[in-house]
Coordinates of C-alpha atoms in Angstrom, one line a residue:
V1 CA 56.9 -39.4 12.6
L2 CA 54.3 -37.7 10.4
L3 CA 51.4 -38.8 12.6
S4 CA 53.3 -37.9 15.8
S5 CA 53.7 -34.4 14.4
I6 CA 50.1 -34.1 13.3
S7 CA 48.8 -35.2 16.7
G8 CA 51.2 -32.9 18.5
A9 CA 53.0 -35.6 20.4
G10 CA 56.0 -34.5 22.5
E11 CA 58.5 -32.2 20.9
M12 CA 57.0 -33.0 17.4
V13 CA 54.3 -30.4 18.2
A14 CA 56.5 -27.7 16.6
L15 CA 55.9 -29.4 13.2
Q16 CA 52.2 -29.9 13.6
P17 CA 51.0 -27.2 11.0
L18 CA 53.6 -28.2 8.5
A19 CA 52.9 -32.0 8.9
T20 CA 49.2 -31.3 8.4
A21 CA 49.8 -29.4 5.3
A22 CA 52.1 -32.1 3.9
L23 CA 49.5 -34.8 4.6
H24 CA 46.7 -32.7 3.1
A25 CA 48.7 -32.3 -0.1
A26 CA 49.3 -36.0 -0.4
V27 CA 45.7 -37.0 0.3
S28 CA 44.2 -34.3 -2.0
S29 CA 46.5 -35.5 -4.8
A30 CA 46.0 -39.2 -4.4
G31 CA 42.4 -39.3 -3.2
G32 CA 40.7 -40.9 -0.2
P33 CA 40.7 -44.6 -1.4
V34 CA 44.4 -44.5 -2.4
A35 CA 45.3 -42.6 0.8
R36 CA 43.5 -45.3 2.9
K37 CA 45.4 -48.1 1.3
I38 CA 48.7 -46.4 2.1
M39 CA 47.8 -45.3 5.6
F40 CA 45.9 -48.4 6.6
P41 CA 47.9 -51.4 5.2
R42 CA 46.0 -54.6 5.8
T43 CA 46.9 -58.2 5.7
T44 CA 44.6 -60.9 4.4
P45 CA 42.6 -61.9 6.4
I46 CA 42.4 -58.6 8.4
T47 CA 43.9 -59.0 11.9
K48 CA 43.1 -57.3 15.1
S49 CA 46.4 -55.5 14.9
D50 CA 45.4 -54.1 11.5
V51 CA 42.2 -52.7 13.0
A52 CA 44.0 -51.3 16.1
A53 CA 46.6 -49.6 13.9
A54 CA 43.9 -48.0 11.7
K55 CA 42.0 -46.8 14.8
E56 CA 45.2 -45.2 16.3
T57 CA 46.0 -43.5 12.9
L58 CA 42.5 -42.0 12.8
R59 CA 42.7 -40.9 16.4
C60 CA 46.0 -39.1 15.6
L61 CA 44.3 -37.3 12.7
C62 CA 41.5 -36.3 15.0
R63 CA 43.8 -34.9 17.7
G64 CA 45.4 -32.7 15.0
V65 CA 42.1 -31.0 14.3
V66 CA 42.4 -28.8 17.4
N67 CA 45.8 -27.2 18.1
A68 CA 46.5 -26.1 21.7
S69 CA 49.1 -23.5 22.8
V70 CA 49.9 -21.8 26.1
T71 CA 50.6 -18.2 27.0
Y72 CA 53.5 -17.2 29.3
D73 CA 50.8 -16.6 32.0
G74 CA 49.8 -20.2 31.8
W75 CA 46.5 -19.8 29.9
W76 CA 45.7 -22.3 27.2
K77 CA 44.5 -21.3 23.7
A78 CA 42.8 -23.5 21.1
E79 CA 42.6 -23.2 17.3
F80 CA 40.4 -25.4 15.1
D81 CA 42.5 -26.4 12.1
T82 CA 40.2 -26.4 9.0
V83 CA 43.0 -27.9 6.8
A84 CA 43.3 -30.9 9.2
A85 CA 39.5 -31.2 9.2
R86 CA 39.5 -31.4 5.4
T87 CA 42.2 -34.0 5.4
L88 CA 40.3 -36.1 7.9
M89 CA 37.1 -35.8 5.8
D90 CA 39.0 -36.8 2.6
V91 CA 40.4 -39.9 4.4
A92 CA 37.3 -41.0 6.3
S93 CA 34.1 -39.6 4.8
D94 CA 33.4 -42.4 2.2
D95 CA 34.4 -45.4 4.3
P96 CA 32.0 -46.7 7.0
F97 CA 34.6 -48.0 9.4
C98 CA 36.9 -44.9 9.1
S99 CA 33.9 -42.5 9.4
K100 CA 32.6 -44.2 12.5
V101 CA 36.0 -44.4 14.3
A102 CA 36.8 -40.7 13.4
G103 CA 33.4 -39.6 14.6
D104 CA 33.8 -41.4 18.0
A105 CA 37.4 -40.0 18.4
L106 CA 36.3 -36.5 17.5
A107 CA 33.3 -36.6 19.8
D108 CA 35.9 -37.3 22.6
V109 CA 37.9 -34.3 21.5
R110 CA 34.8 -32.2 21.6
L111 CA 33.8 -33.4 25.0
R112 CA 37.3 -32.7 26.5
S113 CA 37.3 -29.2 24.8
A114 CA 33.9 -28.4 26.3
E115 CA 35.0 -29.6 29.7
F116 CA 38.1 -27.4 29.5
L117 CA 36.0 -24.4 28.5
M118 CA 33.8 -24.9 31.5
T119 CA 36.8 -24.5 33.8
F120 CA 37.6 -21.0 32.7
P121 CA 35.0 -19.1 34.8
S122 CA 36.2 -20.7 38.0
S123 CA 39.8 -20.2 37.0
L124 CA 39.2 -16.5 36.4
D125 CA 37.3 -16.2 39.6
R126 CA 40.2 -17.9 41.5
K127 CA 42.8 -15.6 39.9
S128 CA 40.7 -12.6 40.8
K129 CA 40.5 -13.7 44.5
E130 CA 44.2 -14.3 44.5
R131 CA 44.8 -10.7 43.4
E132 CA 42.4 -9.5 46.1
K133 CA 44.3 -11.3 48.8
R134 CA 47.5 -9.8 47.6
G135 CA 45.8 -6.4 47.6
D136 CA 46.4 -5.9 43.8
S137 CA 42.8 -4.8 43.2
G138 CA 42.4 -2.4 46.1
E139 CA 39.2 -4.1 47.1
S140 CA 38.4 -6.3 50.1
P141 CA 38.1 -10.0 49.4
S142 CA 34.6 -11.1 48.5
K143 CA 32.8 -13.6 50.7
K144 CA 31.9 -17.0 49.3
D145 CA 28.5 -17.2 47.8
P146 CA 27.6 -20.4 45.9
E147 CA 24.6 -18.8 44.1
R148 CA 26.7 -15.8 43.1
G149 CA 29.4 -18.2 41.8
Q150 CA 27.0 -20.1 39.7
H151 CA 25.5 -17.0 38.2
L152 CA 29.0 -15.7 37.5
E153 CA 30.0 -18.8 35.7
T154 CA 26.9 -18.8 33.5
W155 CA 27.4 -15.1 32.8
L156 CA 31.0 -15.5 31.8
L157 CA 30.3 -18.5 29.5
D158 CA 27.8 -16.3 27.7
R159 CA 30.3 -13.5 27.4
F160 CA 32.9 -15.9 25.9
F161 CA 30.6 -16.5 23.0
F162 CA 28.8 -13.2 22.6
D163 CA 31.4 -10.5 23.4
P164 CA 34.5 -9.6 21.3
A165 CA 37.7 -10.1 23.3
D166 CA 38.8 -6.6 22.3
R167 CA 37.9 -3.9 19.8
H168 CA 40.1 -5.4 17.1
S169 CA 38.4 -8.8 17.2
T170 CA 34.9 -10.3 16.5
S171 CA 32.8 -12.4 18.9
V172 CA 32.5 -16.1 18.5
V173 CA 28.9 -16.1 17.3
E174 CA 29.9 -13.6 14.5
H175 CA 31.8 -16.5 12.9
V176 CA 28.5 -18.2 12.2
C177 CA 27.0 -17.9 8.8
Y178 CA 23.5 -18.6 7.5
L179 CA 23.1 -21.6 5.2
K180 CA 20.5 -23.1 3.0
E181 CA 20.1 -26.9 3.1
E182 CA 18.3 -28.6 0.2
A183 CA 18.0 -31.9 -1.5
K184 CA 20.9 -32.9 -3.7
G185 CA 20.6 -34.3 -7.2
E186 CA 17.5 -36.0 -8.3
E187 CA 16.3 -37.1 -4.9
V188 CA 12.8 -35.7 -4.4
D189 CA 11.9 -37.2 -1.0
A190 CA 13.2 -34.1 0.8
R191 CA 12.5 -31.1 -1.4
K192 CA 11.8 -28.8 1.4
E193 CA 14.5 -26.3 2.0
Q194 CA 15.8 -25.6 5.4
Y195 CA 17.8 -22.7 6.8
R196 CA 20.5 -23.5 9.3
Y197 CA 23.3 -21.8 11.2
G198 CA 26.6 -23.2 10.2
L199 CA 30.4 -22.7 9.6
E200 CA 33.0 -23.4 7.1
V201 CA 34.8 -26.3 8.8
C202 CA 37.1 -27.4 6.0
S203 CA 39.6 -25.6 3.9
T204 CA 42.6 -26.3 1.6
I205 CA 46.1 -24.9 1.7
D206 CA 48.1 -24.1 -1.4
V207 CA 51.9 -24.1 -2.0
D208 CA 52.3 -20.5 -0.9
G209 CA 50.4 -21.2 2.3
T210 CA 52.6 -24.2 3.0
S211 CA 55.8 -22.3 2.2
S212 CA 54.8 -19.6 4.7
L213 CA 54.7 -22.2 7.4
L214 CA 58.4 -22.8 6.9
C215 CA 59.1 -19.2 7.8
E216 CA 57.2 -19.2 11.1
G217 CA 59.1 -19.4 14.3
T218 CA 57.6 -21.7 17.0
V219 CA 58.6 -21.6 20.6
V220 CA 58.3 -24.9 22.4
I221 CA 58.8 -25.3 26.1
D222 CA 58.3 -28.7 27.8
N223 CA 56.7 -30.1 24.6
N224 CA 54.1 -27.3 24.5
V225 CA 53.8 -24.5 21.9
V226 CA 54.1 -21.2 23.7
V227 CA 52.2 -18.2 22.4
T228 CA 54.5 -15.2 21.6
G229 CA 53.7 -11.6 20.9
G230 CA 53.1 -10.2 24.4
T231 CA 49.7 -9.8 26.0
R232 CA 47.8 -8.5 23.0
G233 CA 45.4 -11.2 21.9
N234 CA 46.6 -13.5 24.7
T235 CA 44.5 -12.3 27.7
P236 CA 42.5 -14.9 29.6
F237 CA 39.4 -13.7 27.8
H238 CA 41.1 -14.2 24.4
C239 CA 42.0 -17.7 25.5
A240 CA 38.5 -18.6 26.8
S241 CA 37.0 -17.2 23.6
S242 CA 39.3 -19.4 21.5
W243 CA 38.0 -22.5 23.3
A244 CA 34.5 -21.4 22.8
L245 CA 35.1 -21.0 19.0
A246 CA 36.9 -24.3 18.9
C247 CA 33.8 -25.9 20.6
L248 CA 31.5 -24.3 18.0
Y249 CA 33.6 -25.6 15.1
L250 CA 33.9 -29.1 16.7
D251 CA 30.1 -29.2 17.2
A252 CA 29.5 -28.5 13.5
F253 CA 32.3 -30.8 12.3
C254 CA 31.0 -33.7 14.5
T255 CA 27.5 -33.1 13.1
R256 CA 29.0 -33.4 9.6
L257 CA 30.8 -36.6 10.4
F258 CA 27.7 -38.1 12.1
K259 CA 25.6 -37.4 9.0
S260 CA 28.3 -38.9 6.8
T261 CA 28.4 -42.0 8.9
E262 CA 24.7 -42.3 9.0
R263 CA 24.5 -42.3 5.2
L264 CA 27.3 -44.7 4.8
V265 CA 25.8 -47.2 7.3
S266 CA 22.5 -47.1 5.5
K267 CA 24.2 -47.5 2.2
Y268 CA 26.1 -50.6 3.2
G269 CA 23.2 -52.8 4.5
A270 CA 21.7 -51.2 7.5
E271 CA 17.9 -51.8 8.0
T272 CA 17.2 -48.1 8.4
P273 CA 16.4 -46.2 5.2
R274 CA 19.2 -44.2 3.8
P275 CA 18.9 -40.5 4.6
P276 CA 18.7 -38.3 1.6
A277 CA 21.8 -36.4 0.5
R278 CA 21.6 -32.7 1.5
R279 CA 23.5 -29.8 0.0
L280 CA 24.5 -26.7 1.9
S281 CA 25.0 -23.3 0.4
Y282 CA 25.6 -19.7 1.7
I283 CA 22.7 -17.3 2.0
S284 CA 23.6 -13.9 0.5
P285 CA 22.7 -10.7 2.5
N286 CA 20.7 -9.6 -0.5
D287 CA 17.8 -11.7 -1.7
E288 CA 18.5 -11.1 -5.3
D289 CA 22.1 -12.3 -4.9
D290 CA 21.2 -15.5 -3.2
C291 CA 24.3 -17.5 -4.0
D292 CA 24.5 -21.3 -4.5
S293 CA 27.9 -22.6 -3.6
D294 CA 29.6 -24.9 -6.0
D295 CA 30.1 -28.5 -4.9
E296 CA 33.6 -27.9 -3.7
A297 CA 32.5 -25.0 -1.5
A298 CA 29.4 -26.9 -0.3
E299 CA 31.6 -29.7 0.9
S300 CA 33.4 -27.3 3.3
L301 CA 30.3 -26.3 5.1
A302 CA 28.5 -27.8 8.1
H303 CA 25.6 -26.7 10.2
V304 CA 25.8 -26.6 14.0
S305 CA 23.7 -29.1 15.9
S306 CA 20.1 -28.2 16.9
K307 CA 20.9 -28.3 20.6
F308 CA 23.8 -25.9 20.2
A309 CA 21.8 -23.5 18.0
I310 CA 18.9 -23.4 20.4
A311 CA 21.2 -22.9 23.4
M312 CA 23.6 -20.3 22.0
L313 CA 21.9 -18.8 19.0
D314 CA 18.3 -18.9 20.1
E315 CA 17.2 -20.9 17.1
G316 CA 13.7 -22.1 17.6
D317 CA 12.8 -23.1 14.1
S318 CA 15.2 -24.4 11.4
S319 CA 12.8 -23.5 8.5
F320 CA 13.2 -19.7 8.4
P321 CA 12.4 -17.7 5.3
S322 CA 15.4 -16.8 3.2
S323 CA 15.0 -13.1 4.1
C324 CA 16.0 -13.8 7.7
Q325 CA 19.7 -12.9 8.2
I326 CA 22.2 -12.7 11.0
T327 CA 23.4 -9.2 11.6

């Protein structure tokens, strides 16, 4: 029941935030190794059914990382759940099998989210043409132009990332922070500092936060969470931007899981040398206040992939001086 709620299966989707908070409390209290023994009971010797059950449990946890809801106009919104991400990391990050399965499942979630985001420009264009046919816009229907359509889709995708949805909100790229990446502990093989764009992909929730979830009202229609509150914050552009932000978070979180799996595989007998442990910390807007996050805060950070940074943030070199800031 708990896993069905976390993955948003059927009518249990209404309990998704509360179930995630409950599992997070249990895992953070017991610790990853104890939580794995409870969540992945195994016989001796381990059977195929044990492996299949563990994989399905991890896939449920991965599906809970992105929560989807629908507006009354039929537009879907997405929200990356940093508490669910923290729970998944606590369960999977120090076990090679769990880390690999979670990474593969989350990569699939990232791909499907990106594919859904790519449908927004054509959907918006189609809705606009439908209004033109009905005469709602007062303009004559535009002729089909494949080249114009391609340019329009590219332009809209850029706008989803770079433009605020309204004057009360911030753009997707403004969620990105500037991070310093450096060698951790006594490892001296990689002393060179790097500066990367990243996000805070994991967070915790306290008792007060969990209690507030009990007071929230959720409307569920046909096993889907319906967004309430009118049109404010629920326009098609808001919905598209929410998927763009979710894709950005998924990119950083998948990068974090991939790095974790890479270190674990090297640690447990792979032929490739073990990558050095790296520590992330925030870069302060003021040079003299350059802040080093504590270990707890550093564990919540992840940098976006190089391809994403180059494509969306125009990052050509990851070794910038610390005086360079995002404004």
